[in-house]
Amino acid sequence: SNLPKELSEKYMITKKIGVGVCGEVKLAFERATCKKVALKTINKKDFPASVGTATRSAEREIQILQKIDHPCLIKTKDFFQTDDSYYIVLELMEGGELYDRVKSKQQIKEPIAKLYFYQMLKAVEYLHNNGIIHRDLKPENVLLSSHDDVCIIKITDFNQSKILEESALMRTLCGTPTYLAPEVFTDAVTVGYSRAVDAWSLGVVLFVCLAGYPPFYPNARIGLSVSDQITQGIYTFIPSKWDGISDDAKDVVKKLLRVDPNARLTIEEALQHPWLMDEAMKETAEGIMYPKDPGDADATADPGDADATADPGDATADPGD
Ligand SMILES: C/C(=N\NC(=N)NO)c1ccc(NC(=O)c2cc3cccc([N+](=O)[O-])c3[nH]2)cc1
């Protein structure tokens, strides 16, 4: 395909390293530094609906990709576009997709699953504190920085993401409710929970990492479609897969896979769950997320990240849903 001139001038593009739903990932070298990078191509025609909305949703994704700054969220290094494609230069994630680790029924050892899950929670906590809902969390969108078990994970693909804006409903709720109907308040509660979808998805990702099979799948329960299993919250901890896994781990999964979004654990509550109260794991995680010596794993993390561990309450005010 016709690559933008500036792109091929700045980067030497070599082999394909991953194939996504809407484009591919290639290994590239920055000519000036010889550094390896990943090049994600997104074909505009693969976007849903007409070109109009496609460009808006693509532009929103590019805007999110360039705004986010967290060690467990993919960072873009460069960006080019032609009439029919976007080209996003990203940090190389040599461990590939978490999907390839969990497919073919491989179970991830519990301590490693906890280390990855903690990083996912921190990344999604950052997104929610910045008014962004991912809405497509799955093992294909979790990348690993290396083939080692202990490594940084980074969440990617913001194609389905939503930016929470100040809404008319929120402005209404700021006024005096003298003439306000009761359902406006009850609606407000449910509308305010759209971010809970990310907590559910992380529950499914955690289940798959620990057990090597998904909680909801065709014929898991005779006579129940996958969507029926989901809407009724019906899944099974198959003993042969779960016997060696701690009760705390099972408890986190149960509390994330609650059908009622109001009853479901929030990301913040999940971070307070006993299973994650594991100082050794947190020390390892914080050490790879915010390496002291810049030469470490994620050299791109700048010292500014240090305050990233500040209490989430310090983050930008929650714009609400
Ligand atoms: C931004 C984005 N997707 N956005 C979108 N609209 N897709 O639907 C996006 C999606 C996927 C990726 N994937 C990678 O960077 C990626 C996949 C992969 C597999 C083996 C090995 C590597 N690697 O970097 O070595 C890989 N990197 C990077 C970005």
GROMACS .gro file of C-alpha atoms and ligand atoms in nm:
model
  350
    1SER     CA    1   0.000   0.000   0.000
    2ASN     CA    2   0.119   0.353  -0.056
    3LEU     CA    3   0.294   0.449   0.266
    4PRO     CA    4   0.324   0.818   0.348
    5LYS     CA    5   0.662   0.945   0.230
    6GLU     CA    6   0.743   1.093   0.575
    7LEU     CA    7   0.677   0.753   0.730
    8SER     CA    8   0.910   0.554   0.506
    9GLU     CA    9   1.171   0.830   0.534
   10LYS     CA   10   1.171   0.808   0.915
   11TYR     CA   11   1.113   0.433   0.963
   12MET     CA   12   1.226   0.116   0.789
   13ILE     CA   13   0.927  -0.119   0.795
   14THR     CA   14   0.995  -0.494   0.800
   15LYS     CA   15   0.786  -0.799   0.884
   16LYS     CA   16   0.430  -0.840   1.008
   17ILE     CA   17   0.423  -0.923   1.381
   18GLY     CA   18   0.053  -0.923   1.461
   19VAL     CA   19  -0.275  -0.917   1.278
   20GLY     CA   20  -0.565  -0.726   1.429
   21VAL     CA   21  -0.930  -0.708   1.342
   22CYS     CA   22  -0.895  -0.372   1.172
   23GLY     CA   23  -0.541  -0.369   1.043
   24GLU     CA   24  -0.202  -0.520   1.109
   25VAL     CA   25   0.105  -0.462   1.323
   26LYS     CA   26   0.453  -0.455   1.168
   27LEU     CA   27   0.800  -0.439   1.315
   28ALA     CA   28   0.978  -0.119   1.215
   29PHE     CA   29   1.309   0.050   1.287
   30GLU     CA   30   1.350   0.422   1.346
   31ARG     CA   31   1.629   0.505   1.099
   32ALA     CA   32   1.782   0.780   1.314
   33THR     CA   33   1.817   0.566   1.628
   34CYS     CA   34   1.794   0.209   1.496
   35LYS     CA   35   1.538   0.155   1.775
   36LYS     CA   36   1.271  -0.109   1.717
   37VAL     CA   37   0.910   0.009   1.715
   38ALA     CA   38   0.570  -0.134   1.627
   39LEU     CA   39   0.367   0.013   1.341
   40LYS     CA   40  -0.009  -0.036   1.363
   41THR     CA   41  -0.198   0.026   1.042
   42ILE     CA   42  -0.569   0.099   1.073
   43ASN     CA   43  -0.760   0.087   0.749
   44LYS     CA   44  -1.025   0.358   0.752
   45LYS     CA   45  -1.260   0.139   0.546
   46ASP     CA   46  -1.262  -0.119   0.828
   47PHE     CA   47  -1.428   0.129   1.060
   48PRO     CA   48  -1.793   0.072   1.137
   49ALA     CA   49  -2.071   0.265   0.964
   50SER     CA   50  -2.015   0.532   0.701
   51VAL     CA   51  -1.689   0.717   0.647
   52GLY     CA   52  -1.827   1.020   0.836
   53THR     CA   53  -1.868   0.853   1.173
   54ALA     CA   54  -1.561   0.636   1.105
   55THR     CA   55  -1.336   0.940   1.085
   56ARG     CA   56  -1.492   1.091   1.399
   57SER     CA   57  -1.450   0.768   1.596
   58ALA     CA   58  -1.100   0.723   1.457
   59GLU     CA   59  -1.010   1.081   1.544
   60ARG     CA   60  -1.150   1.028   1.895
   61GLU     CA   61  -0.932   0.721   1.933
   62ILE     CA   62  -0.623   0.908   1.807
   63GLN     CA   63  -0.707   1.190   2.051
   64ILE     CA   64  -0.730   0.940   2.339
   65LEU     CA   65  -0.409   0.760   2.234
   66GLN     CA   66  -0.216   1.087   2.235
   67LYS     CA   67  -0.366   1.215   2.563
   68ILE     CA   68  -0.325   0.909   2.786
   69ASP     CA   69  -0.008   0.878   2.994
   70HIS     CA   70   0.022   0.571   3.218
   71PRO     CA   71   0.285   0.295   3.224
   72CYS     CA   72   0.016   0.030   3.157
   73LEU     CA   73  -0.147   0.206   2.861
   74ILE     CA   74   0.011   0.184   2.513
   75LYS     CA   75   0.202   0.497   2.413
   76THR     CA   76   0.206   0.633   2.060
   77LYS     CA   77   0.543   0.761   1.938
   78ASP     CA   78   0.437   0.894   1.599
   79PHE     CA   79   0.133   0.923   1.378
   80PHE     CA   80   0.070   0.947   1.002
   81GLN     CA   81  -0.237   0.918   0.783
   82THR     CA   82  -0.335   0.883   0.418
   83ASP     CA   83  -0.681   0.893   0.259
   84ASP     CA   84  -0.743   0.527   0.341
   85SER     CA   85  -0.533   0.448   0.646
   86TYR     CA   86  -0.395   0.561   0.979
   87TYR     CA   87  -0.037   0.465   1.072
   88ILE     CA   88   0.039   0.465   1.445
   89VAL     CA   89   0.398   0.414   1.562
   90LEU     CA   90   0.398   0.251   1.906
   91GLU     CA   91   0.639   0.111   2.159
   92LEU     CA   92   0.732  -0.249   2.078
   93MET     CA   93   0.562  -0.503   2.305
   94GLU     CA   94   0.774  -0.812   2.240
   95GLY     CA   95   0.562  -1.037   2.460
   96GLY     CA   96   0.276  -0.998   2.215
   97GLU     CA   97  -0.090  -1.028   2.312
   98LEU     CA   98  -0.209  -1.180   2.640
   99TYR     CA   99  -0.454  -1.365   2.413
  100ASP     CA  100  -0.173  -1.587   2.285
  101ARG     CA  101  -0.073  -1.673   2.644
  102VAL     CA  102  -0.423  -1.779   2.747
  103LYS     CA  103  -0.542  -1.951   2.429
  104SER     CA  104  -0.500  -2.331   2.400
  105LYS     CA  105  -0.621  -2.366   2.758
  106GLN     CA  106  -0.295  -2.250   2.921
  107GLN     CA  107  -0.356  -2.136   3.276
  108ILE     CA  108  -0.142  -1.847   3.397
  109LYS     CA  109   0.011  -1.914   3.742
  110GLU     CA  110  -0.192  -1.729   4.007
  111PRO     CA  111   0.087  -1.491   4.124
  112ILE     CA  112   0.152  -1.388   3.760
  113ALA     CA  113  -0.219  -1.351   3.686
  114LYS     CA  114  -0.238  -1.125   3.995
  115LEU     CA  115   0.058  -0.915   3.877
  116TYR     CA  116  -0.103  -0.866   3.533
  117PHE     CA  117  -0.449  -0.805   3.680
  118TYR     CA  118  -0.315  -0.542   3.924
  119GLN     CA  119  -0.157  -0.355   3.631
  120MET     CA  120  -0.484  -0.376   3.434
  121LEU     CA  121  -0.673  -0.235   3.734
  122LYS     CA  122  -0.424   0.055   3.767
  123ALA     CA  123  -0.451   0.131   3.394
  124VAL     CA  124  -0.833   0.126   3.396
  125GLU     CA  125  -0.839   0.326   3.723
  126TYR     CA  126  -0.636   0.592   3.539
  127LEU     CA  127  -0.876   0.583   3.240
  128HIS     CA  128  -1.186   0.615   3.463
  129ASN     CA  129  -1.026   0.898   3.664
  130ASN     CA  130  -0.973   1.074   3.331
  131GLY     CA  131  -1.332   1.024   3.215
  132ILE     CA  132  -1.252   0.748   2.962
  133ILE     CA  133  -1.430   0.412   2.943
  134HIS     CA  134  -1.244   0.148   2.736
  135ARG     CA  135  -1.549  -0.075   2.658
  136ASP     CA  136  -1.348  -0.343   2.474
  137LEU     CA  137  -1.118  -0.497   2.736
  138LYS     CA  138  -1.013  -0.848   2.627
  139PRO     CA  139  -0.689  -1.051   2.612
  140GLU     CA  140  -0.630  -0.940   2.250
  141ASN     CA  141  -0.605  -0.581   2.376
  142VAL     CA  142  -0.361  -0.652   2.657
  143LEU     CA  143   0.001  -0.650   2.536
  144LEU     CA  144   0.305  -0.790   2.721
  145SER     CA  145   0.638  -0.610   2.715
  146SER     CA  146   0.847  -0.927   2.711
  147HIS     CA  147   0.832  -1.309   2.705
  148ASP     CA  148   0.919  -1.318   3.078
  149ASP     CA  149   0.637  -1.393   3.321
  150VAL     CA  150   0.725  -1.081   3.522
  151CYS     CA  151   0.673  -0.799   3.273
  152ILE     CA  152   0.475  -0.483   3.210
  153ILE     CA  153   0.135  -0.517   3.048
  154LYS     CA  154  -0.016  -0.238   2.839
  155ILE     CA  155  -0.378  -0.197   2.738
  156THR     CA  156  -0.442  -0.093   2.378
  157ASP     CA  157  -0.716  -0.039   2.114
  158PHE     CA  158  -0.938   0.252   2.211
  159ASN     CA  159  -1.163   0.203   1.908
  160GLN     CA  160  -1.470   0.138   2.125
  161SER     CA  161  -1.374   0.385   2.397
  162LYS     CA  162  -1.606   0.656   2.522
  163ILE     CA  163  -1.514   0.995   2.667
  164LEU     CA  164  -1.746   1.090   2.953
  165GLU     CA  165  -1.861   1.445   2.895
  166GLU     CA  166  -2.056   1.686   3.116
  167SER     CA  167  -2.411   1.586   3.030
  168ALA     CA  168  -2.741   1.777   3.023
  169LEU     CA  169  -2.857   1.529   3.291
  170MET     CA  170  -2.570   1.637   3.517
  171ARG     CA  171  -2.656   2.003   3.465
  172THR     CA  172  -3.020   1.923   3.549
  173LEU     CA  173  -2.911   1.753   3.872
  174CYS     CA  174  -2.720   2.067   3.971
  175GLY     CA  175  -3.036   2.281   3.964
  176THR     CA  176  -3.313   2.292   4.225
  177PRO     CA  177  -3.527   1.978   4.175
  178THR     CA  178  -3.856   2.146   4.274
  179TYR     CA  179  -4.031   2.031   3.956
  180LEU     CA  180  -3.802   1.732   3.877
  181ALA     CA  181  -3.968   1.389   3.829
  182PRO     CA  182  -3.836   1.098   4.044
  183GLU     CA  183  -3.725   0.887   3.746
  184VAL     CA  184  -3.473   1.155   3.653
  185PHE     CA  185  -3.288   1.071   3.978
  186THR     CA  186  -3.317   0.693   3.932
  187ASP     CA  187  -3.205   0.727   3.568
  188ALA     CA  188  -2.906   0.927   3.693
  189VAL     CA  189  -2.794   0.634   3.908
  190THR     CA  190  -2.794   0.385   3.618
  191VAL     CA  191  -2.646   0.629   3.364
  192GLY     CA  192  -2.364   0.697   3.610
  193TYR     CA  193  -2.254   0.333   3.589
  194SER     CA  194  -2.148   0.297   3.223
  195ARG     CA  195  -1.788   0.258   3.346
  196ALA     CA  196  -1.893  -0.062   3.526
  197VAL     CA  197  -1.871  -0.243   3.191
  198ASP     CA  198  -1.491  -0.229   3.218
  199ALA     CA  199  -1.501  -0.395   3.562
  200TRP     CA  200  -1.713  -0.680   3.419
  201SER     CA  201  -1.473  -0.729   3.125
  202LEU     CA  202  -1.173  -0.739   3.359
  203GLY     CA  203  -1.358  -1.007   3.558
  204VAL     CA  204  -1.387  -1.216   3.241
  205VAL     CA  205  -1.019  -1.154   3.154
  206LEU     CA  206  -0.912  -1.257   3.507
  207PHE     CA  207  -1.128  -1.572   3.487
  208VAL     CA  208  -0.965  -1.671   3.155
  209CYS     CA  209  -0.611  -1.601   3.284
  210LEU     CA  210  -0.663  -1.813   3.598
  211ALA     CA  211  -0.869  -2.097   3.449
  212GLY     CA  212  -0.762  -2.114   3.083
  213TYR     CA  213  -1.125  -2.118   2.969
  214PRO     CA  214  -1.388  -1.839   2.958
  215PRO     CA  215  -1.682  -1.812   3.202
  216PHE     CA  216  -1.937  -1.780   2.920
  217TYR     CA  217  -1.917  -1.989   2.601
  218PRO     CA  218  -2.150  -2.184   2.370
  219ASN     CA  219  -2.299  -2.501   2.528
  220ALA     CA  220  -2.146  -2.422   2.869
  221ARG     CA  221  -2.502  -2.468   2.994
  222ILE     CA  222  -2.746  -2.673   2.782
  223GLY     CA  223  -3.026  -2.461   2.647
  224LEU     CA  224  -2.862  -2.132   2.740
  225SER     CA  225  -2.715  -1.904   2.474
  226VAL     CA  226  -2.396  -1.717   2.565
  227SER     CA  227  -2.596  -1.394   2.607
  228ASP     CA  228  -2.845  -1.576   2.838
  229GLN     CA  229  -2.550  -1.706   3.046
  230ILE     CA  230  -2.419  -1.349   3.071
  231THR     CA  231  -2.750  -1.175   3.149
  232GLN     CA  232  -2.823  -1.438   3.415
  233GLY     CA  233  -2.463  -1.443   3.539
  234ILE     CA  234  -2.439  -1.821   3.501
  235TYR     CA  235  -2.089  -1.971   3.486
  236THR     CA  236  -1.904  -2.263   3.643
  237PHE     CA  237  -1.577  -2.289   3.837
  238ILE     CA  238  -1.476  -2.629   3.688
  239PRO     CA  239  -1.302  -2.803   3.985
  240SER     CA  240  -1.019  -2.958   3.780
  241LYS     CA  241  -0.920  -2.607   3.669
  242TRP     CA  242  -0.996  -2.408   3.986
  243ASP     CA  243  -0.895  -2.644   4.270
  244GLY     CA  244  -0.543  -2.506   4.294
  245ILE     CA  245  -0.660  -2.144   4.287
  246SER     CA  246  -0.714  -1.941   4.606
  247ASP     CA  247  -1.057  -1.853   4.743
  248ASP     CA  248  -0.960  -1.483   4.736
  249ALA     CA  249  -0.901  -1.504   4.360
  250LYS     CA  250  -1.239  -1.674   4.310
  251ASP     CA  251  -1.400  -1.405   4.530
  252VAL     CA  252  -1.269  -1.118   4.312
  253VAL     CA  253  -1.405  -1.293   4.002
  254LYS     CA  254  -1.747  -1.347   4.166
  255LYS     CA  255  -1.773  -0.981   4.272
  256LEU     CA  256  -1.675  -0.852   3.926
  257LEU     CA  257  -1.913  -1.089   3.744
  258ARG     CA  258  -2.220  -0.947   3.920
  259VAL     CA  259  -2.502  -0.885   3.672
  260ASP     CA  260  -2.620  -0.573   3.861
  261PRO     CA  261  -2.369  -0.296   3.775
  262ASN     CA  262  -2.456  -0.116   4.100
  263ALA     CA  263  -2.359  -0.425   4.302
  264ARG     CA  264  -2.046  -0.500   4.095
  265LEU     CA  265  -1.703  -0.409   4.237
  266THR     CA  266  -1.574  -0.079   4.102
  267ILE     CA  267  -1.210  -0.069   3.987
  268GLU     CA  268  -1.121   0.112   4.309
  269GLU     CA  269  -1.300  -0.150   4.524
  270ALA     CA  270  -1.123  -0.430   4.333
  271LEU     CA  271  -0.789  -0.266   4.416
  272GLN     CA  272  -0.888  -0.286   4.786
  273HIS     CA  273  -0.985  -0.655   4.767
  274PRO     CA  274  -0.782  -0.891   4.997
  275TRP     CA  275  -0.649  -1.080   4.689
  276LEU     CA  276  -0.472  -0.760   4.578
  277MET     CA  277  -0.352  -0.679   4.934
  278ASP     CA  278  -0.021  -0.842   4.847
  279GLU     CA  279   0.273  -0.612   4.925
  280ALA     CA  280   0.530  -0.831   4.747
  281MET     CA  281   0.325  -0.829   4.425
  282LYS     CA  282   0.267  -0.452   4.448
  283GLU     CA  283   0.636  -0.389   4.503
  284THR     CA  284   0.717  -0.593   4.191
  285ALA     CA  285   0.445  -0.415   3.992
  286GLU     CA  286   0.541  -0.062   4.104
  287GLY     CA  287   0.904  -0.151   4.035
  288ILE     CA  288   0.840  -0.241   3.670
  289MET     CA  289   0.578   0.032   3.617
  290TYR     CA  290   0.801   0.307   3.761
  291PRO     CA  291   1.158   0.183   3.724
  292LYS     CA  292   1.410   0.386   3.928
  293ASP     CA  293   1.692   0.330   3.677
  294PRO     CA  294   1.569   0.463   3.339
  295GLY     CA  295   1.745   0.174   3.167
  296ASP     CA  296   1.483  -0.063   3.306
  297ALA     CA  297   1.189  -0.219   3.131
  298ASP     CA  298   0.983   0.083   3.046
  299ALA     CA  299   1.244   0.351   2.988
  300THR     CA  300   0.979   0.575   2.839
  301ALA     CA  301   0.823   0.623   3.185
  302ASP     CA  302   0.943   0.969   3.289
  303PRO     CA  303   1.002   1.079   3.651
  304GLY     CA  304   0.668   1.259   3.630
  305ASP     CA  305   0.510   0.918   3.669
  306ALA     CA  306   0.619   0.915   4.032
  307ASP     CA  307   0.316   1.118   4.132
  308ALA     CA  308   0.102   0.885   3.923
  309THR     CA  309   0.082   0.671   4.235
  310ALA     CA  310  -0.085   0.963   4.411
  311ASP     CA  311  -0.423   0.883   4.561
  312PRO     CA  312  -0.673   0.847   4.274
  313GLY     CA  313  -0.879   1.113   4.450
  314ASP     CA  314  -0.620   1.367   4.334
  315ALA     CA  315  -0.700   1.288   3.972
  316THR     CA  316  -0.919   1.525   3.767
  317ALA     CA  317  -1.266   1.559   3.910
  318ASP     CA  318  -1.489   1.280   3.787
  319PRO     CA  319  -1.692   1.438   3.503
  320GLY     CA  320  -1.964   1.187   3.590
  321ASP     CA  321  -2.124   0.970   3.323
  322LIG     C1  322  -0.432   0.141   1.876
  322LIG     C2  323  -0.465   0.002   1.840
  322LIG     N1  324  -0.580  -0.033   1.786
  322LIG     N2  325  -0.675   0.059   1.757
  322LIG     C3  326  -0.777   0.015   1.675
  322LIG     N3  327  -0.865   0.092   1.635
  322LIG     N4  328  -0.780  -0.118   1.647
  322LIG     O1  329  -0.904  -0.176   1.636
  322LIG     C4  330  -0.366  -0.106   1.856
  322LIG     C5  331  -0.408  -0.239   1.849
  322LIG     C6  332  -0.316  -0.341   1.862
  322LIG     C7  333  -0.181  -0.312   1.881
  322LIG     N5  334  -0.094  -0.420   1.888
  322LIG     C8  335   0.041  -0.412   1.904
  322LIG     O2  336   0.103  -0.309   1.921
  322LIG     C9  337   0.112  -0.540   1.899
  322LIG    C10  338   0.058  -0.665   1.873
  322LIG    C11  339   0.168  -0.754   1.876
  322LIG    C12  340   0.179  -0.892   1.857
  322LIG    C13  341   0.306  -0.951   1.865
  322LIG    C14  342   0.421  -0.874   1.890
  322LIG    C15  343   0.407  -0.736   1.908
  322LIG     N6  344   0.521  -0.655   1.932
  322LIG     O3  345   0.510  -0.530   1.950
  322LIG     O4  346   0.635  -0.712   1.937
  322LIG    C16  347   0.281  -0.677   1.902
  322LIG     N7  348   0.246  -0.545   1.916
  322LIG    C17  349  -0.140  -0.178   1.891
  322LIG    C18  350  -0.232  -0.076   1.877
   0.00000   0.00000   0.00000
